[in-house]
Each structure stands twice: as C-alpha cells, then as structure tokens.
CSV table of C-alpha atoms in Angstrom, one decimal:
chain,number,residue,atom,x,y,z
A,1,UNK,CA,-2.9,14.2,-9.0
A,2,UNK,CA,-5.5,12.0,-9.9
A,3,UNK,CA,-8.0,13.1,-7.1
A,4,UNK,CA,-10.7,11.0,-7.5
A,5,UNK,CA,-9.0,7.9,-9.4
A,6,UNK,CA,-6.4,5.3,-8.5
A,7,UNK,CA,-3.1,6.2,-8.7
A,8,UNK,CA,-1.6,6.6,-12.9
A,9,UNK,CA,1.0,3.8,-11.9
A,10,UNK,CA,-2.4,1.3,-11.1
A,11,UNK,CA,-4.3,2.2,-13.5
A,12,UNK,CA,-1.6,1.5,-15.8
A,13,UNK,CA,-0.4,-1.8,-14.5
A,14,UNK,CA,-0.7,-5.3,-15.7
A,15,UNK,CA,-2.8,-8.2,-13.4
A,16,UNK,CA,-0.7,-10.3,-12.3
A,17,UNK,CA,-1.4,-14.2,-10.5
A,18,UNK,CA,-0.5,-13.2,-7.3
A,19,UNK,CA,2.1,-10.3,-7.1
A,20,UNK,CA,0.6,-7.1,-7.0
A,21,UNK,CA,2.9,-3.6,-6.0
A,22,UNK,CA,5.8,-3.1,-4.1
A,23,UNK,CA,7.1,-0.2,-2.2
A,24,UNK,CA,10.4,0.9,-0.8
A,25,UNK,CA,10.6,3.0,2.1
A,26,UNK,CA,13.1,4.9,3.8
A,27,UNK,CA,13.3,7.1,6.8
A,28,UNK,CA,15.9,9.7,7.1
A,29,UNK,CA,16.2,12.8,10.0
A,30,UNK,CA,18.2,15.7,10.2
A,31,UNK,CA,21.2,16.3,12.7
A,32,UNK,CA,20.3,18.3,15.4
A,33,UNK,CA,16.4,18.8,15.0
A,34,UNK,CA,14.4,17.1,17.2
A,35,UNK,CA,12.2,13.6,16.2
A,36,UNK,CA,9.1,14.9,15.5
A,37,UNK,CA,7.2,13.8,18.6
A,38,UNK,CA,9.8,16.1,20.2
A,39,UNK,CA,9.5,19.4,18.1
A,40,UNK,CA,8.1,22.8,19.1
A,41,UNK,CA,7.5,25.3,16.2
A,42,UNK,CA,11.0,27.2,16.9
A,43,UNK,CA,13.2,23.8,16.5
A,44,UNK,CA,14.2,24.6,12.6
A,45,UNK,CA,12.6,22.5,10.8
A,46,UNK,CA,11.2,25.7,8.5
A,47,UNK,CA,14.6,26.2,7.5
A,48,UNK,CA,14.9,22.5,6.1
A,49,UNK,CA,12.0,22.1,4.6
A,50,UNK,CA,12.7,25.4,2.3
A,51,UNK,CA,16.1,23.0,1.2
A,52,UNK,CA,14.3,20.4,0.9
A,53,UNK,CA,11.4,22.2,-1.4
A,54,UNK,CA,13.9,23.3,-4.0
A,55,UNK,CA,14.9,19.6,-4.8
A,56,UNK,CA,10.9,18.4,-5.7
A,57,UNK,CA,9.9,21.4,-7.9
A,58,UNK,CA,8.7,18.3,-10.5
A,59,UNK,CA,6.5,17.0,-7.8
A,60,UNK,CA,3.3,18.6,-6.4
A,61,UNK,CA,3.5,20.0,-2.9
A,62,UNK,CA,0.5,19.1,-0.7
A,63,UNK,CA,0.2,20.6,2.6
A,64,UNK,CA,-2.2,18.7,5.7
A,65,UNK,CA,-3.2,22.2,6.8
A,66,UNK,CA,-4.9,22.6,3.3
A,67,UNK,CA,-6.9,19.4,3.2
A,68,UNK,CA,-10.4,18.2,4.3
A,69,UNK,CA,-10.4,14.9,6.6
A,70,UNK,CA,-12.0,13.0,3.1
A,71,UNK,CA,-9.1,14.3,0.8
A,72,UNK,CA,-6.2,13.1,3.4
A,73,UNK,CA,-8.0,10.1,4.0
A,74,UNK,CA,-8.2,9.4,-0.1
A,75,UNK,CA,-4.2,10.0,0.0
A,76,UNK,CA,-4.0,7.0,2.7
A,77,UNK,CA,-6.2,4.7,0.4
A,78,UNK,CA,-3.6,5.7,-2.3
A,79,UNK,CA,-0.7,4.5,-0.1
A,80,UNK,CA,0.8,7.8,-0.6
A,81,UNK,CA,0.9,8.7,3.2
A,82,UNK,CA,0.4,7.0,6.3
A,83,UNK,CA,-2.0,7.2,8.8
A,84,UNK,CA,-0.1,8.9,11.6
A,85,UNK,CA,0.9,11.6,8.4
A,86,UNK,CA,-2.7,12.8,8.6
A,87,UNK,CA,-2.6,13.9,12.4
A,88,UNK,CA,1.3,15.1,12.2
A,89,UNK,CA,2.5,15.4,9.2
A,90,UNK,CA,3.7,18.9,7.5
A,91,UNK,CA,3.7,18.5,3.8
A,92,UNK,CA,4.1,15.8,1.2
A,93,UNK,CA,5.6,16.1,-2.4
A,94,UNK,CA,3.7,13.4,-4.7
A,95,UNK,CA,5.2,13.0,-8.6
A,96,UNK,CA,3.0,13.0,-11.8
A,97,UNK,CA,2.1,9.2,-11.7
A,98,UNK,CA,1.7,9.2,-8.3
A,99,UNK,CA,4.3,6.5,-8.1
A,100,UNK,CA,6.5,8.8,-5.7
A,101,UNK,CA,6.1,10.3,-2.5
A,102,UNK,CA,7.9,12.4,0.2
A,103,UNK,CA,6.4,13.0,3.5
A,104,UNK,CA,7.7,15.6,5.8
A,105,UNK,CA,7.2,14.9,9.5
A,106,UNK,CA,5.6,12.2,9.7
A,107,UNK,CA,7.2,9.6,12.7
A,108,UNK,CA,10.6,10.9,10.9
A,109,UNK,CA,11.7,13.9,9.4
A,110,UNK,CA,11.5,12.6,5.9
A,111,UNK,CA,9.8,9.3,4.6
A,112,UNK,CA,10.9,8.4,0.8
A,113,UNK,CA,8.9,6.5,-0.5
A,114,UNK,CA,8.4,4.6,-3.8
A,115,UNK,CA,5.7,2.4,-5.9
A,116,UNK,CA,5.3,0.1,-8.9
A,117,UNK,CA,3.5,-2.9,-9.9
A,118,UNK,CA,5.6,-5.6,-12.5
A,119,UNK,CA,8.8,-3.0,-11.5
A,120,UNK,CA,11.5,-5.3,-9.7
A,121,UNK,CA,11.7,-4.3,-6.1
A,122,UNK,CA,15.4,-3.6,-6.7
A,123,UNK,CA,14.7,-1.1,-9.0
A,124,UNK,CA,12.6,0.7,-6.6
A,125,UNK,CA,14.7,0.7,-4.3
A,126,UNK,CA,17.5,2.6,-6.4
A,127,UNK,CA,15.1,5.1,-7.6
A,128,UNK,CA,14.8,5.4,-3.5
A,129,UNK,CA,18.5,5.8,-2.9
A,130,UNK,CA,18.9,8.1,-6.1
A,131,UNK,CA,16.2,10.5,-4.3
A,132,UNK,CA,17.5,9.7,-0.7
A,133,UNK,CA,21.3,10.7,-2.5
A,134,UNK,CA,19.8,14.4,-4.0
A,135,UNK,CA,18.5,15.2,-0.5
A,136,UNK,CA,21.9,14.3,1.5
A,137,UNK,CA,23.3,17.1,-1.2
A,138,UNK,CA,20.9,19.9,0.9
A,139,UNK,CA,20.4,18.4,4.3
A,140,UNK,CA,23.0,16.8,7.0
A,141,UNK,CA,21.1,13.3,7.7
A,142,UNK,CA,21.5,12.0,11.9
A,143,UNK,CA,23.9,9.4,11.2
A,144,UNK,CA,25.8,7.1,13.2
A,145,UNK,CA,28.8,5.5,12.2
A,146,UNK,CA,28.1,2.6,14.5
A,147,UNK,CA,24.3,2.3,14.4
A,148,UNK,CA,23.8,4.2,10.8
A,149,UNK,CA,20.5,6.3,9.8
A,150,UNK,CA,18.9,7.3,13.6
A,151,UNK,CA,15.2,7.1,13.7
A,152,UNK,CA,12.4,8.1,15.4
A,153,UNK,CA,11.3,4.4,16.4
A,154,UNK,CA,14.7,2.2,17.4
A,155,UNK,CA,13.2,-0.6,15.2
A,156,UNK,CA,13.9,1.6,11.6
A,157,UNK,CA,17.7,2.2,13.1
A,158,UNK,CA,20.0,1.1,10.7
A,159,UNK,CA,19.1,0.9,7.2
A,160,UNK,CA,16.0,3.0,7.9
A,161,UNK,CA,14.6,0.6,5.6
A,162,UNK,CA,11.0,-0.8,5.3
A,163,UNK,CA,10.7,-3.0,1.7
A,164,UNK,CA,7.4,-4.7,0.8
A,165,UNK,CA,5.3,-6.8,-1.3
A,166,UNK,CA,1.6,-6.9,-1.9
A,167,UNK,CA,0.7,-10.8,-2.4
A,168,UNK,CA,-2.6,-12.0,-3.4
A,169,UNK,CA,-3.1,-15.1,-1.4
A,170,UNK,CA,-6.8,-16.4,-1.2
A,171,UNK,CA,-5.2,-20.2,-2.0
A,172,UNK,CA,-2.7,-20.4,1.2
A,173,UNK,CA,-5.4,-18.8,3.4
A,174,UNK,CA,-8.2,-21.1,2.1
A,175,UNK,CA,-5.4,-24.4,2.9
A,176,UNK,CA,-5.0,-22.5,6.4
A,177,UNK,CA,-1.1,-21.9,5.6
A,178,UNK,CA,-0.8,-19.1,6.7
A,179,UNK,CA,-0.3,-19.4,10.1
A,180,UNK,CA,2.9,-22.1,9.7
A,181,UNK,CA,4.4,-19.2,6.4
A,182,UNK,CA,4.3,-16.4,9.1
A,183,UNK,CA,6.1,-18.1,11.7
A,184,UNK,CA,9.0,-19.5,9.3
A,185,UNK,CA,9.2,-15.8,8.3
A,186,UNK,CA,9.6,-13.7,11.3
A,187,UNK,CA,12.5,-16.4,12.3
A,188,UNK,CA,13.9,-14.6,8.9
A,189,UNK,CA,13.1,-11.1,10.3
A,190,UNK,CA,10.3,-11.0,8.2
A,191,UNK,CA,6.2,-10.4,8.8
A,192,UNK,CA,2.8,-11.0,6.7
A,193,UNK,CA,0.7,-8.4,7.4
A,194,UNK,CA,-2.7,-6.6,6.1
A,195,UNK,CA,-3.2,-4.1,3.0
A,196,UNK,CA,-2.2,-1.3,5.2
A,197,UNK,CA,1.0,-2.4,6.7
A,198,UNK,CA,1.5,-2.8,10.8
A,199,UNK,CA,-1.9,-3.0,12.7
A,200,UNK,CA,-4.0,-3.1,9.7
A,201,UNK,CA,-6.1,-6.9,9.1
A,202,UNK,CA,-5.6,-8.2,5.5
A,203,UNK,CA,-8.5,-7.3,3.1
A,204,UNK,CA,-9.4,-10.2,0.6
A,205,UNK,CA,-7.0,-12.6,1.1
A,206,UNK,CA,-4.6,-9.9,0.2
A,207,UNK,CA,-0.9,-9.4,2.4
A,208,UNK,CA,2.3,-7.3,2.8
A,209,UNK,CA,5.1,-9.0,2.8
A,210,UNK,CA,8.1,-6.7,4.5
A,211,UNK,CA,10.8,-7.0,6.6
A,212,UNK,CA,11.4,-6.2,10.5
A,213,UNK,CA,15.3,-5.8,10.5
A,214,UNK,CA,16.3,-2.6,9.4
A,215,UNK,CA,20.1,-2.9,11.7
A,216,UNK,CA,22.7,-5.3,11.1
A,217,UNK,CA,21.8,-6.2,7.2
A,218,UNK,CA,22.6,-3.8,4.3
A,219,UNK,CA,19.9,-2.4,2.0
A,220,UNK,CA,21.1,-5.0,-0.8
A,221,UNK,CA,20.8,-8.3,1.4
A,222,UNK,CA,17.6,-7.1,2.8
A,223,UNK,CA,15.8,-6.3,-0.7
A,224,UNK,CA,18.0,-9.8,-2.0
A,225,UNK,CA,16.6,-11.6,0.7
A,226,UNK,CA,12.7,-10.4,0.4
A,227,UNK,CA,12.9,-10.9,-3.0
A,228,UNK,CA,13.7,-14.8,-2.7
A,229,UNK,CA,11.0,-14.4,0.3
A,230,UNK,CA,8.2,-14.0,-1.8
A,231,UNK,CA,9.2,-16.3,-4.7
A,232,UNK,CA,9.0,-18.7,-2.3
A,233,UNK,CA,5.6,-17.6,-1.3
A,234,UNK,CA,4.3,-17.2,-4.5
A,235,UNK,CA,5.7,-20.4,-5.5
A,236,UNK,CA,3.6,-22.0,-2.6
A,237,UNK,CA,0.7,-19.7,-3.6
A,238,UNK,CA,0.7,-21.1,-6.9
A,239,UNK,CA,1.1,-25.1,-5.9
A,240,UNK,CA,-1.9,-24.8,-3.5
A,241,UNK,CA,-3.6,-23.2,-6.4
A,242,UNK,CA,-2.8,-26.6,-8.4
A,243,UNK,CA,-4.4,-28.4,-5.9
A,244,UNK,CA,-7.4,-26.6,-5.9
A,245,UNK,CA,-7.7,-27.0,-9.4
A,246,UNK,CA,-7.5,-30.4,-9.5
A,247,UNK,CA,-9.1,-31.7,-6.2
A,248,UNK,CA,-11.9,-28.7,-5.6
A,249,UNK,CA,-12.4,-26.9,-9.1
A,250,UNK,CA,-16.1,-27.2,-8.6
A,251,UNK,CA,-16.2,-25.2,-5.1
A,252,UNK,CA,-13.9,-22.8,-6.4
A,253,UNK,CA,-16.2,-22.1,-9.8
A,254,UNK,CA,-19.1,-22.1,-7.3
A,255,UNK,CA,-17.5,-19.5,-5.0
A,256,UNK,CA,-16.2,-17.5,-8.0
A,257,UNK,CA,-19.6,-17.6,-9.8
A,258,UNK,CA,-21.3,-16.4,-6.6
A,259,UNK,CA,-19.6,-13.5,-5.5
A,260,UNK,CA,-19.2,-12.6,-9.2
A,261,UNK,CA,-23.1,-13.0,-9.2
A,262,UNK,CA,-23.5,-10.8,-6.2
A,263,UNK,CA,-20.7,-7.7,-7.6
A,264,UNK,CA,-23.3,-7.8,-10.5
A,265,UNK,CA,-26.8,-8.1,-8.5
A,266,UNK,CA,-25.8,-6.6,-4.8
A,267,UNK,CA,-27.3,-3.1,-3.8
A,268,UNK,CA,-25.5,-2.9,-0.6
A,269,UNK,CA,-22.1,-4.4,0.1
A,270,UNK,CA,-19.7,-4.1,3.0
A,271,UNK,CA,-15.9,-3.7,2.4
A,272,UNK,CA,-15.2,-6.8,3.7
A,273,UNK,CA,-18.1,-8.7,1.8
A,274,UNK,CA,-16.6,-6.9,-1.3
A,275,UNK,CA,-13.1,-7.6,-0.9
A,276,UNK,CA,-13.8,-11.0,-0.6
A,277,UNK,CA,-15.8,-11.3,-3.8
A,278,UNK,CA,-13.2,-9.6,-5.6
A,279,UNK,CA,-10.8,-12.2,-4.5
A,280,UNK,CA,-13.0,-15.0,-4.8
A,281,UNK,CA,-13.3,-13.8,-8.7
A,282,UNK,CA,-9.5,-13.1,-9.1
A,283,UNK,CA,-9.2,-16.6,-8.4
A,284,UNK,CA,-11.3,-18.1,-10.5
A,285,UNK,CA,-10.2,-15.7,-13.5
A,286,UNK,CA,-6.7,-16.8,-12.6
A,287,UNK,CA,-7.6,-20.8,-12.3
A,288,UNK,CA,-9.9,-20.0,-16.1
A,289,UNK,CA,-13.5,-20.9,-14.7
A,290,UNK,CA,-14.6,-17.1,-15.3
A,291,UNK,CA,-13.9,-14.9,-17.8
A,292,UNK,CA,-13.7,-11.1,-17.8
A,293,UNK,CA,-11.5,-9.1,-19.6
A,294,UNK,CA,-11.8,-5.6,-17.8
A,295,UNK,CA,-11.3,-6.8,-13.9
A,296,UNK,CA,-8.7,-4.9,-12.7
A,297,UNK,CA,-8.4,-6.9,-9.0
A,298,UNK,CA,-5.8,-4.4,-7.8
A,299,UNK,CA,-7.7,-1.3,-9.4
A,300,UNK,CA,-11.1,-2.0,-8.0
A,301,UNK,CA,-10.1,-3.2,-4.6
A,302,UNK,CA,-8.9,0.6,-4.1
A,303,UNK,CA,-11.6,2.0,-5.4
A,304,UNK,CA,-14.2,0.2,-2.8
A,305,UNK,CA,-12.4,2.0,0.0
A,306,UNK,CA,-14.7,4.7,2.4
A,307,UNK,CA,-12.5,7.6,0.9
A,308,UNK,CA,-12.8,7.2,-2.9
A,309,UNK,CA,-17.0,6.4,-2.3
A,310,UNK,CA,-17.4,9.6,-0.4
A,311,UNK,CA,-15.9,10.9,-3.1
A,312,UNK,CA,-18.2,10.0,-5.5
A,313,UNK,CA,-21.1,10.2,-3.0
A,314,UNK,CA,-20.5,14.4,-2.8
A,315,UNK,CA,-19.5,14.5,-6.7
A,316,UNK,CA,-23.0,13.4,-7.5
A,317,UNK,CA,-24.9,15.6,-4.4
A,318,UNK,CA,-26.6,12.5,-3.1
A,319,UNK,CA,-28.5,13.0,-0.1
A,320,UNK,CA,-28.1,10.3,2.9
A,321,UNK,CA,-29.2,10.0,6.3
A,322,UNK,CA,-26.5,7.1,7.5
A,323,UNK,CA,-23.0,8.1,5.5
A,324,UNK,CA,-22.5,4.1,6.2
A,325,UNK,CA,-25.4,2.8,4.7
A,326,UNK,CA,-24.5,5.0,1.8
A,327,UNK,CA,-20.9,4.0,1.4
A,328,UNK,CA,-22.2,0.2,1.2
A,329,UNK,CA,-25.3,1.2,-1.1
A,330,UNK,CA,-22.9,3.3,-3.2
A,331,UNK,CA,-19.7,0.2,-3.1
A,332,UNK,CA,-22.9,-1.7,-5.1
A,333,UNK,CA,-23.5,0.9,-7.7
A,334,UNK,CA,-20.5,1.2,-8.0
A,335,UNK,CA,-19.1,-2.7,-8.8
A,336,UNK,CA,-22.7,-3.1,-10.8
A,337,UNK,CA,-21.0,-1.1,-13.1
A,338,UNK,CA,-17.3,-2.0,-13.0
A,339,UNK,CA,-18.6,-5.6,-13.5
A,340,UNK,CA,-21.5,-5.2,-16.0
A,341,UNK,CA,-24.6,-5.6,-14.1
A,342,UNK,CA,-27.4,-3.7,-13.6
C-alpha cells in the first residue's frame, strides 16, 4: 500500500468540475454466526475467515491487532475502512491500487467495498457483485428469501447495499440550496451527507451523495436511480455556477485569490480553514479566474487530514510540544509547497 500517500487510484485520477469518487458498498454475513456485536471468540468465525483468505491472496492482508492508532487512522482518511473497523474490526484485504477493500468484522461479517474516480458507478458496482459472487462460492451468506441479505443494522436489510457519490458543491451551498436539495432527496430515499459518510459534517463544500433504502428496490434501480440523482445535482451545481459567473465573478476571483494567497503565505492552518481554501480555489480554477496546473483538489484535500500530517510529522523527527499546533503548522508547510509558495 501506499503508506504515506493517497490512494494509486487518486493519485491517478483526472479533476473533474464537480464529481469526484464513488464507492459501492455491500454488507454480507454468514448463516449461523452471530452479528458481530454478538460474537464471543468460540462462535466460528476463525473457520470463515481461513475460506475467506484463500480467495484475496492478490490483495494485502492487514490485521487491526498489528497497527498503531496513527496507521488505522491513515486507512480511514483513505476510505478504505470505517471508523467503527478501527475499534472492532478483524482484518482487512486492500488490492494494489488501493481501489478495493474487504473488511472482516466490522458492523457485518464482511464489508465489500469498491472505489474509482471518472469509473461509472455501475461499473463499480459489478466489480462489487463479481467479488461478492467469488465469496458466496466459499461461504453460506444469511439470506432470506423474503427480506434478502440479513444485516447487522435493519436499515442495510435487503440489498445490503450502500452506493455513493462525492460532489463538490461550494456553488449550491454558497446560493443556500442545500437545505431545499436534501429534503427533495430523502423523499427519494436518498441523503447529502459529509466526506465521511453518516455523522460526519461536510469538509469544503464537499458531500456524499448515497442512498437510505437498501429493502424493497434491486441493486440495479438503486445505482439507476442515484446515478440520475446526481446528474441532477450536478446539473444544478453547474447552473448556480453560471450565475455566479455572470452576476458575482468579482467576489468569487476575490475569494479564490485569497485563500489561494493564504495556501501560499499561511504558517498555520486548521482543517477547516484549509478545506475551505482549497474549495474556494477549485472554484475559481473551474470558473478560469486562477490558474494552476498541478492542483489536485481531491488529492490535497486528503492529504491535509490529522493522519497523513502525523505521518509526516514522525517521518521528519520533528519535535512539538502541542501535536495540534503542529498538525496546523505542518498543514502550512505542507500546502506552501503543494501550491508554490514559500
């Protein structure tokens, strides 16, 4: 894995207006273990997850046991496990690019999960169902001819199903649209929420788009139907983003030529302070009042997370005596040289 880098699939990715990564997601148990809130040692889950090893020997195993608190919390930065994996989880099989990943024991038994930025969400979703169809081959999922996949939570029932889209969407939020786009949505059975998925607040200007239902709708209308979803959205995005252009192109050039002033200048920034800049610059690169070819908006808002900084902070042996005042001082450095300042 790329330990102290984005993800192969990032770094490797176009910029696009608004779109940036999708993810698939889909939670499977295994008949007649217990959920994993419910386990003790001697419920046999050993047994499956020797199956299920044979069928990753491509990816690279990690096990929680094995990691520091600031390696497991670089993997959930990466979007390659979740929070609650950190506390609970067993292991997790990651491919090369990083685009992949399997966790084992997380809420579920097994979480699938795939990645890609400019990839149609459709075809991560059968690159899902092609893994989710080798594992069935070793392991007997809990399934319900009535209900379908059984899950740990009653809200994944169903499908087991959670599909999503990144969205960049400083124009919407600046027009105060947001509020009125979330409420049409969850009448679809669809939410808006932050970088991190359920709980999380969004981080400049930036939103998941994924749905709620997971029973009643097949895996095909759901992906068809968040799909139109956010060209809708981005469609709206991108109108609002007309308007801006032609009725407040001088605010927007001063905002962007600001914060793109202070990524150059700044020795301390917050997360939040930075992930608004970085939006604030995306947008005017996007509306063509700045210029820079290297931005990489999706790239550098991961690497300004607490996990990858700490990371750099012990690869270079500084010496601190606040770890937060260090992060910040070191989220400066660090954008003074993505951005070409000093």
């Amino acid at each position: 894995m790329a330990q102290n880098n984005v993800s192969p699939w990032i770094e490797e990715s176009a910029e696009l207006p608004v779109e940036m990564s999708a993810r698939v997601r889909l939670a499977r148990n295994v008949r007649h273990v217990p959920f994993p809130h419910m386990m003790r040692d001697d419920d046999g889950l050993d047994a499956v997850l020797e199956k299920l090893s044979t069928a990753f020997d491509d990816y690279q195993k990690v096990s929680m046991n094995m990691l520091k608190f600031e390696d497991k919390a670089l993997l959930v930065e990466k979007h390659l496990i979740s929070p609650l994996f950190t506390r609970q989880g067993l292991h997790s099989f990651i491919n090369e690019n990083e685009s992949v990943s399997i966790m084992i024991n997380e809420e579920d038994h097994i979480r699938i999960q795939t990645m890609g930025t400019g990839v149609p969400i459709h075809a991560l979703y059968k690159e899902a169902e092609k893994i989710d169809e080798s594992l069935e081959d070793v392991v007997d999922y809990a399934f319900d001819e009535h209900f379908g996949y059984l899950t740990a939570c009653p809200t994944n029932v169903g499908t087991g199903m959670r599909a999503s889209v990144m969205l960049h969407l400083p124009a919407l939020t600046l027009g105060r649209k947001l509020e009125r786009l979330s409420g049409n949505l969850n009448r679809f059975g669809f939410t808006l929420r932050g970088i991190y998925g359920e709980g999380s607040v969004p981080l400049g200007h930036i939103y998941q788009l994924s749905n709620q239902l997971t029973l009643g709708q097949g895996e095909e209308e759901i992906i068809q139907n968040l799909d139109e979803l956010k060209s809708q959205i981005i469609e709206e995005e991108l109108e609002m983003r007309s308007r801006l252009e032609s009725e407040h192109l001088l605010e927007v050039k001063d905002s962007a030529s600001r914060s793109y002033g202070l990524l150059k200048h700044a020795y301390k920034m917050s997360l939040k302070e930075a992930a608004k800049c970085l939006s604030d610059v995306k947008l005017g690169i996007d509306l063509g009042v700045l210029e820079h070819d290297g931005f990489k908006f999706q790239k550098w808002i991961q690497l300004i997370q607490p996990a990858f900084l700490k990371m750099r902070l012990n690869e270079q042996h500084k010496h601190y005596t606040s770890l937060e005042q260090a992060v910040d001082e070191e989220r400066a450095t660090l954008l003074r040289e993505l951005s070409g300042g000093k």
